[in-house]
CSV table of C-alpha atoms (C1' of nucleotides) in Angstrom, one decimal:
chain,number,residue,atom,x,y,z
A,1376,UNK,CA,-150.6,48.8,103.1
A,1377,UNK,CA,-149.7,44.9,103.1
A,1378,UNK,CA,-148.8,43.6,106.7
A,1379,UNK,CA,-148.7,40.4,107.6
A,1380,UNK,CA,-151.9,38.9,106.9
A,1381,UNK,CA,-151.7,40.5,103.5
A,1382,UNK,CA,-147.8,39.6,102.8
A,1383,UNK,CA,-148.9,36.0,104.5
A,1384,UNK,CA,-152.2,36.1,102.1
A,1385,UNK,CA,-149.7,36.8,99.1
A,1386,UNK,CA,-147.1,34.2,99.9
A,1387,UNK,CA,-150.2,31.5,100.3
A,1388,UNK,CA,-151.7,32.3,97.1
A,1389,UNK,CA,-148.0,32.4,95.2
A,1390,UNK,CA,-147.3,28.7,96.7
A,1391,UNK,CA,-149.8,27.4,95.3
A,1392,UNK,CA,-149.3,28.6,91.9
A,1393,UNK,CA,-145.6,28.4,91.1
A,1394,UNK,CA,-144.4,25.7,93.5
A,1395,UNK,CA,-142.4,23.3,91.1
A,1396,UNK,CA,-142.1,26.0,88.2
A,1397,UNK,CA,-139.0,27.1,86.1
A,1398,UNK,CA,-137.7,30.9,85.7
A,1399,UNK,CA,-137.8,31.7,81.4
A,1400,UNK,CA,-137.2,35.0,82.2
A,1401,UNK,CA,-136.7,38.1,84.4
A,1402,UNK,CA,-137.5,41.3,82.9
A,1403,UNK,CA,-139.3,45.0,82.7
A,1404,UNK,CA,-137.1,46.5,85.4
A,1405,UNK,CA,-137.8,50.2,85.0
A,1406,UNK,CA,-136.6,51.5,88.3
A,1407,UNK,CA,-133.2,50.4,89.5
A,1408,UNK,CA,-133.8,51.8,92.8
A,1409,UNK,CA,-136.2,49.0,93.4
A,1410,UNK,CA,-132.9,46.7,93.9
A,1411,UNK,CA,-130.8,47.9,96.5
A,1412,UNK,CA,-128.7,45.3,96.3
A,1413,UNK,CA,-128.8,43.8,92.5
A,1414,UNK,CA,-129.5,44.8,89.2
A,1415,UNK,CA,-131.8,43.2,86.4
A,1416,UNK,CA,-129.1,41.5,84.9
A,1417,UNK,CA,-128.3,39.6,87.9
A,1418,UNK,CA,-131.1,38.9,88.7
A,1419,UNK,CA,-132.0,37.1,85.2
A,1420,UNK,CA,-128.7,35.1,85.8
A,1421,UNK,CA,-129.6,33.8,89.3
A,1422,UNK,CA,-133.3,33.1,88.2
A,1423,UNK,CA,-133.3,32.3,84.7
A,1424,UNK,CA,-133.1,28.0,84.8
A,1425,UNK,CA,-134.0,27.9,88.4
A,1426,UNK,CA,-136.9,26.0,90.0
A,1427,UNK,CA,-139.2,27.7,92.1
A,1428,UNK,CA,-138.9,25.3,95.9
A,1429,UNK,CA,-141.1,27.3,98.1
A,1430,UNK,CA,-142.7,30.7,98.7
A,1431,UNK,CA,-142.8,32.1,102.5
A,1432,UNK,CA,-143.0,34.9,104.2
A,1433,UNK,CA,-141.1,36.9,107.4
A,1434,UNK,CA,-142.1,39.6,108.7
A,1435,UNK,CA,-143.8,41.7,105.8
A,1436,UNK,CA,-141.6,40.3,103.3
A,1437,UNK,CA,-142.5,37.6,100.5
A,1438,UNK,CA,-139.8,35.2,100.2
A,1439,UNK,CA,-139.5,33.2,96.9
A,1440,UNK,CA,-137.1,30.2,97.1
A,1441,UNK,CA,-135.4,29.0,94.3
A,1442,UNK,CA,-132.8,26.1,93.8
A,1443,UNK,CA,-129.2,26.4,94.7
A,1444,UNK,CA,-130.4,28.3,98.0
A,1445,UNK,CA,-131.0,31.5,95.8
A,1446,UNK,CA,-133.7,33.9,97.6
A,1447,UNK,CA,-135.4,37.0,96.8
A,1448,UNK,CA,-137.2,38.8,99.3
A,1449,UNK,CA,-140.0,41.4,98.3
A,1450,UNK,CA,-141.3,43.7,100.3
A,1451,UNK,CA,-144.2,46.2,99.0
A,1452,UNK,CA,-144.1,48.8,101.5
A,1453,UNK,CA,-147.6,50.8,100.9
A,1454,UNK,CA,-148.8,50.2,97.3
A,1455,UNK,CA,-147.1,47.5,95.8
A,1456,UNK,CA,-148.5,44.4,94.4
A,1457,UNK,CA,-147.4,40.6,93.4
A,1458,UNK,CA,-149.9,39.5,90.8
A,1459,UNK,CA,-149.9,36.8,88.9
A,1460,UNK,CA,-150.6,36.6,84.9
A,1461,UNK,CA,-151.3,34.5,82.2
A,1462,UNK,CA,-149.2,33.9,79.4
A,1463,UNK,CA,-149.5,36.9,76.9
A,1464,UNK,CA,-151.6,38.8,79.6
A,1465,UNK,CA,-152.1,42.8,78.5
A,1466,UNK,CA,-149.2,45.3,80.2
A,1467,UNK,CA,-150.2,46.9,83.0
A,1468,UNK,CA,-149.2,50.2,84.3
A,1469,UNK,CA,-146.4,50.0,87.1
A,1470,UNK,CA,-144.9,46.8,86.5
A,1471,UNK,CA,-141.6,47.4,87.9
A,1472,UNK,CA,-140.5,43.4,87.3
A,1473,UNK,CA,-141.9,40.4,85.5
A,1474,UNK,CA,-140.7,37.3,86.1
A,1475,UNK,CA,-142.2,34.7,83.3
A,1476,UNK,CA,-142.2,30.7,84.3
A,1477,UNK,CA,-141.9,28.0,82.0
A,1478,UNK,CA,-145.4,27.5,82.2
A,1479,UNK,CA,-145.9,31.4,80.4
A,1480,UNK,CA,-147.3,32.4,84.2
A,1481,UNK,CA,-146.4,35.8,84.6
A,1482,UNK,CA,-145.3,37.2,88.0
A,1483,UNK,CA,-145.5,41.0,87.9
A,1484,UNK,CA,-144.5,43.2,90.3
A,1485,UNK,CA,-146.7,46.4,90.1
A,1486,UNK,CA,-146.4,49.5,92.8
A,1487,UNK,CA,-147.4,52.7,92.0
A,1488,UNK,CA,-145.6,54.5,95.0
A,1489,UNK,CA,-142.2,53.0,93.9
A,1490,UNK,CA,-141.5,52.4,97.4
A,1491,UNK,CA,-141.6,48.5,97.3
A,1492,UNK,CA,-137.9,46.6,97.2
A,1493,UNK,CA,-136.6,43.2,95.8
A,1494,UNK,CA,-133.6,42.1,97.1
A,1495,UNK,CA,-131.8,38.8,96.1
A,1496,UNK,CA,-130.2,36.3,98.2
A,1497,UNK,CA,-127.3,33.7,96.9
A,1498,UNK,CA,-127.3,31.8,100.1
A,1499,UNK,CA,-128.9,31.1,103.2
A,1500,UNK,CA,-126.3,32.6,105.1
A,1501,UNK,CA,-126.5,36.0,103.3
A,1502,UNK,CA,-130.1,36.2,103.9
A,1503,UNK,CA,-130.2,35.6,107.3
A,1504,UNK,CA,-127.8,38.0,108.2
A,1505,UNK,CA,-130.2,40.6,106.3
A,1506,UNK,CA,-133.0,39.1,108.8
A,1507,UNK,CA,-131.5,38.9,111.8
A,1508,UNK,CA,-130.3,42.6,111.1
A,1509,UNK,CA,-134.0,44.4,110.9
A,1510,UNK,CA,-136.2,41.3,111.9
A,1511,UNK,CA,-138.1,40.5,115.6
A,1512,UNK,CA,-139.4,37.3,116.1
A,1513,UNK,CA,-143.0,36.5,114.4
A,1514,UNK,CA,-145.6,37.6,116.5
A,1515,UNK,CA,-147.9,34.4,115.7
A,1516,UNK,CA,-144.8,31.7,116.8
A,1517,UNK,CA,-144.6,31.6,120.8
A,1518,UNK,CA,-145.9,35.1,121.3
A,1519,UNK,CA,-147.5,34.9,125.3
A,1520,UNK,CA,-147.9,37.4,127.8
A,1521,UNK,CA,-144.3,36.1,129.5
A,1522,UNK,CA,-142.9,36.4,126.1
A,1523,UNK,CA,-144.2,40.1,125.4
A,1524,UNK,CA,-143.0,41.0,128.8
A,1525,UNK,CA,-139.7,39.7,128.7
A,1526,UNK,CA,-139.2,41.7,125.0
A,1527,UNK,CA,-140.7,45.3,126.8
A,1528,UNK,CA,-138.6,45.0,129.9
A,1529,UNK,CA,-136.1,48.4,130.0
A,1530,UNK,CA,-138.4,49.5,127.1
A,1531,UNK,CA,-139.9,52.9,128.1
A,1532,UNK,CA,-140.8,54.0,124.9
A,1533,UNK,CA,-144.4,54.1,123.8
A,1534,UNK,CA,-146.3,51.0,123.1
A,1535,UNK,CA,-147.4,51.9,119.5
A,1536,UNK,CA,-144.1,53.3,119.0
A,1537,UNK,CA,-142.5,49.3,120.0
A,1538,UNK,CA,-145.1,47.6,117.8
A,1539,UNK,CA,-144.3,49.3,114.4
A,1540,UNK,CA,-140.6,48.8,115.2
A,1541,UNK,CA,-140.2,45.5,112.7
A,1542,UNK,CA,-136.9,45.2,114.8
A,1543,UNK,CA,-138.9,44.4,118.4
A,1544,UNK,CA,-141.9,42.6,116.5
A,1545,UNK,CA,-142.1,41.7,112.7
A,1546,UNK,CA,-144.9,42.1,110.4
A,1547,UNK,CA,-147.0,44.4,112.6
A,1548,UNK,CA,-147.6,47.9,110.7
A,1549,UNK,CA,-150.4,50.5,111.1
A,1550,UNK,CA,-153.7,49.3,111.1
A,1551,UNK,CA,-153.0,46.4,112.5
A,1552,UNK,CA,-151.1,48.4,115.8
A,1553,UNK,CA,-154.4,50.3,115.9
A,1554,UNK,CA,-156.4,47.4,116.0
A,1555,UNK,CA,-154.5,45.2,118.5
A,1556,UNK,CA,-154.4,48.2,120.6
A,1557,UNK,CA,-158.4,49.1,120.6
A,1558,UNK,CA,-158.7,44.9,121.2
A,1559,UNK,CA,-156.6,45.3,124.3
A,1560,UNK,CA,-157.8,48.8,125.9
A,1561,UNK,CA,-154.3,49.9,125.5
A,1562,UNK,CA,-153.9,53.7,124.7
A,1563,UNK,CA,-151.1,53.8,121.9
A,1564,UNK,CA,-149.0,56.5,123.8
A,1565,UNK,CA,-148.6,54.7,126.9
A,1566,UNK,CA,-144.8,53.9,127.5
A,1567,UNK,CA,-144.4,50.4,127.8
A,1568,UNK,CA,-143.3,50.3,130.9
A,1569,UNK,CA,-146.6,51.7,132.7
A,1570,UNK,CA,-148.0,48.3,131.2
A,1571,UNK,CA,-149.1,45.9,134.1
A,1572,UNK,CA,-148.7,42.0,133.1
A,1573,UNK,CA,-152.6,41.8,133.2
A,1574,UNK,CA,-152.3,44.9,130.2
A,1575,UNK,CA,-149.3,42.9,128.2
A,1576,UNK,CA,-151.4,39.4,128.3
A,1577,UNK,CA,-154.2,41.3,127.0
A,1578,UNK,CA,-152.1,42.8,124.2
A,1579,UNK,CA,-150.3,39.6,123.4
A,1580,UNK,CA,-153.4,37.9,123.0
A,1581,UNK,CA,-154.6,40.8,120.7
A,1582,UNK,CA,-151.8,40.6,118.4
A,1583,UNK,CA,-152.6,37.2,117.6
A,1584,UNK,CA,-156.7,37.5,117.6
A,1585,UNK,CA,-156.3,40.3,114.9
A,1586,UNK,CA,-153.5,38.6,112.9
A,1587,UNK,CA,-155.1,35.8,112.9
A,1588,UNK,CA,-158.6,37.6,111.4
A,1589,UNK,CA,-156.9,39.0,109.3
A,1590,UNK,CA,-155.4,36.4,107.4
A,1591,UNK,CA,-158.5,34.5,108.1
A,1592,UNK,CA,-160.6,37.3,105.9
A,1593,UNK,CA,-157.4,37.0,103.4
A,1594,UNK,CA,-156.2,40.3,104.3
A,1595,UNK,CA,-157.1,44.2,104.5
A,1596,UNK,CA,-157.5,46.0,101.4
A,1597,UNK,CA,-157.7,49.4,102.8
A,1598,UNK,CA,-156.4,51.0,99.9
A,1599,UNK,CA,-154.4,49.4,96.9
A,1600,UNK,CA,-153.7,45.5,98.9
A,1601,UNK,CA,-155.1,43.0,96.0
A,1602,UNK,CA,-153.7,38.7,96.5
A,1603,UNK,CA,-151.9,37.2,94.1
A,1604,UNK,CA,-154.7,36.6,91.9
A,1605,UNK,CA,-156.0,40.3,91.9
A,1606,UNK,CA,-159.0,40.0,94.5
A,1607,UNK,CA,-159.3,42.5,97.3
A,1608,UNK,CA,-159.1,41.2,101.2
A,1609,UNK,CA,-162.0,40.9,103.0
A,1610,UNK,CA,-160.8,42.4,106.6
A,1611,UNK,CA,-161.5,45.9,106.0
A,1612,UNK,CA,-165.3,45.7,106.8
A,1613,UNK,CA,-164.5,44.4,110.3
A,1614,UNK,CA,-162.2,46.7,111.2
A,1615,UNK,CA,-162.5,48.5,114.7
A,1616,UNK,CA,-161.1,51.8,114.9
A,1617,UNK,CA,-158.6,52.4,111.8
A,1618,UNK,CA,-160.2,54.8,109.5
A,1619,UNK,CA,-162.9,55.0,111.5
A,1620,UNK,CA,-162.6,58.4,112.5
A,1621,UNK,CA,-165.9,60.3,114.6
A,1622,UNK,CA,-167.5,56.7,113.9
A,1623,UNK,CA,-168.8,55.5,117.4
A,1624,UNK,CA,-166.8,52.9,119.0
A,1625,UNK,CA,-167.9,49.5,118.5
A,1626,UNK,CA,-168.1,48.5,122.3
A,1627,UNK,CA,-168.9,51.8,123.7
A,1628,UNK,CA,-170.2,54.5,121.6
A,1629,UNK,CA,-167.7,56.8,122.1
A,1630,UNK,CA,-166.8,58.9,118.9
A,1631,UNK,CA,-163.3,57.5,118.1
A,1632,UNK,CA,-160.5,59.7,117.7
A,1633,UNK,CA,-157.3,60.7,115.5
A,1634,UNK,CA,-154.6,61.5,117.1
A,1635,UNK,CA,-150.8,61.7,115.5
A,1636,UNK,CA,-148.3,59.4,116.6
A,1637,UNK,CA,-144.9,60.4,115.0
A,1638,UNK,CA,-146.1,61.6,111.5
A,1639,UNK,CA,-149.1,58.5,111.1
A,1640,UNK,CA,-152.6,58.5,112.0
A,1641,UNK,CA,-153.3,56.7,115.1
A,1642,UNK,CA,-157.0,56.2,115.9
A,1643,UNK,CA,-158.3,55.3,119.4
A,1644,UNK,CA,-161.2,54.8,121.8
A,1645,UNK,CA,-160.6,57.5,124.2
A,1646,UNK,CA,-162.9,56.2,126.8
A,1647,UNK,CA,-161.8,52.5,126.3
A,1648,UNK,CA,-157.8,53.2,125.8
A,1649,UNK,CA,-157.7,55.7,128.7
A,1650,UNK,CA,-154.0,57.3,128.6
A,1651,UNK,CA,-154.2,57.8,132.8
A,1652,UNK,CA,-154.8,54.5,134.4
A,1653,UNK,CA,-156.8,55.5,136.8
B,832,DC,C1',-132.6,54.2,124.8
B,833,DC,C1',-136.0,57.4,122.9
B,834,DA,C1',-138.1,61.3,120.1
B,835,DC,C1',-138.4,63.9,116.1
B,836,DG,C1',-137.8,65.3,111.3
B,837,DA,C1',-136.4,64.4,106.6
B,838,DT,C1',-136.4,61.4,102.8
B,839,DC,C1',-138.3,58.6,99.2
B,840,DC,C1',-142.8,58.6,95.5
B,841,DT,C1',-147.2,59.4,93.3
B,842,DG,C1',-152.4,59.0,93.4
B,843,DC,C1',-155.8,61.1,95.5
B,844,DT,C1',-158.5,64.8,97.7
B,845,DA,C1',-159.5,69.3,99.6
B,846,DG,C1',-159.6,73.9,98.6
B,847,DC,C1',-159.6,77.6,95.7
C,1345,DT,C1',-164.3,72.8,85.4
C,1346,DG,C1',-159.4,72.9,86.2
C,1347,DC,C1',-155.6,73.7,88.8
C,1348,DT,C1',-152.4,73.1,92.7
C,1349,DA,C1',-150.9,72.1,97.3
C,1350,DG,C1',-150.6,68.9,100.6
C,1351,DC,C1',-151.3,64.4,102.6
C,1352,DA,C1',-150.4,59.4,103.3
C,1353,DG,C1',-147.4,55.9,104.7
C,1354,DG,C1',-142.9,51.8,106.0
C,1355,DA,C1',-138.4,52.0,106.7
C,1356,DT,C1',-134.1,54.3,107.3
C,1357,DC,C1',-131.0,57.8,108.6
C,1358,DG,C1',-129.3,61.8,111.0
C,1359,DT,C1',-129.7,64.9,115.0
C,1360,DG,C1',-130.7,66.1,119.7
DNA sequence: CCACGATCCTGCTAGC
DNA sequence: TGCTAGCAGGATCGTG
């Protein structure tokens, strides 16, 4: 499932690549529900002719930049892919969308699940509006203990509940909430408001130690995440609790636990994310 | 504001 | 061995 060290590991290795390059072609759409809000033929006219400025990322979505402030903004929910080709490179299975540069580099867009979405911008207007509408502020700008705080004030939902919402953070999904959580002794059903500032300085510090790991280790490829240039992530042998179900906990032996949260696995230290504060 | 359930998809696994 | 049922999981939407 590509969160942000994996969309953020994506978006790095695509910069580097097809900076500078030309669109040839836009092609192999299979799936028109993969567009919400364009179609194949569109999206070969915006593209087709266009230079490639700059590749980014916000919240879990890959952003490629193109001339004429012309965006389109991928995001893979749980199995998709943005891989990049060579010229002539064999088909592979689930390719939803390739985008061929001038240079013959192939950008494919593979996902299995069909859950993934490319949407395209025509200005930067249009795509900030679609931001600001379903996007928090990136945990890894300005994100302190006073900052946390002042975003979970009147919040008295749960905490893991707050982090998934991409609307109160951006970029944080399931392993990552699990992780940040374990870090920070924080049991993920405790409403946000039982949270004392020692417990939200803690957590905001988390956040950042295990986004930061993980984009260190160039992602987590717990089940289908490859980079840009097909190579699994490296942050899934360092991982603390998620997946690591009747394993003992790394700091105190304790069998770790799987509970559900909502309909997703959540997996916690019971002795070291107590749910009483006592 | 908050919780819960349904929905979208298909590869994989558990169970028979 | 072969089949099937059910699960996983991010975001969105509807209901309570």
């Amino acid at each position: 499932m590509p969160e942000l060290p994996e969309v953020e590991t994506t978006a790095r290795g695509l910069r580097e690549r097809i900076v500078g390059l030309r669109v040839r072609d836009v092609r192999g759409v299979d799936w028109p529900r993969m567009l919400p809000n364009t179609s194949e033929a569109e999206l070969r006219h915006a593209l087709v002719g266009r230079c490639v400025l700059d590749v980014d990322r916000r919240g879990k979505y890959v952003l490629l930049r193109f001339e004429d402030e012309t965006t389109v903004a991928i995001h893979r929910k749980m199995s998709g892919n943005l891989l990049l080709r060579r010229a002539g490179a064999a088909p592979e299975v689930h390719t939803h969308l390739e985008v061929e540069l001038l240079d013959g580099t192939l950008l494919r867009f593979v996902d299995p699940r069909k859950f993934g979405r490319v949407y395209l911008f025509r200005s930067s207007g249009e795509l900030a509006t679609f931001v600001a509408e379903r996007l928090g502020p990136e945990p890894l700008d300005l994100l302190d203990g006073q900052v946390l705080l002042d975003r979970l004030r009147g919040r008295r939902g749960r905490i893991k509940t707050l982090l998934l919402d991409q609307a109160f953070l951006a970029g944080i999904g399931n392993l990552y909430a699990d992780e940040a959580l374990w870090e920070a002794g924080i049991h993920p059903l405790r409403s946000a408001d039982s949270l004392t500032p020692a417990d939200v300085q803690r957590l905001a510090a988390a956040i950042q130690g295990v986004l930061r790991l993980g984009i260190e280790r160039r992602g987590t490829s717990f089940s289908s995440y490859l980079d840009a240039e097909g190579t699994p992530g490296g942050n899934q042998d360092f991982l603390h609790v998620y997946g690591r179900a009747n394993e003992p906990c790394p700091r105190c032996g304790t069998p770790i636990s799987r509970i559900l949260l909502g309909q997703r696995s959540t997996h916690v230290c019971p002795s070291c994310q107590p749910l009483s504060r006592s």
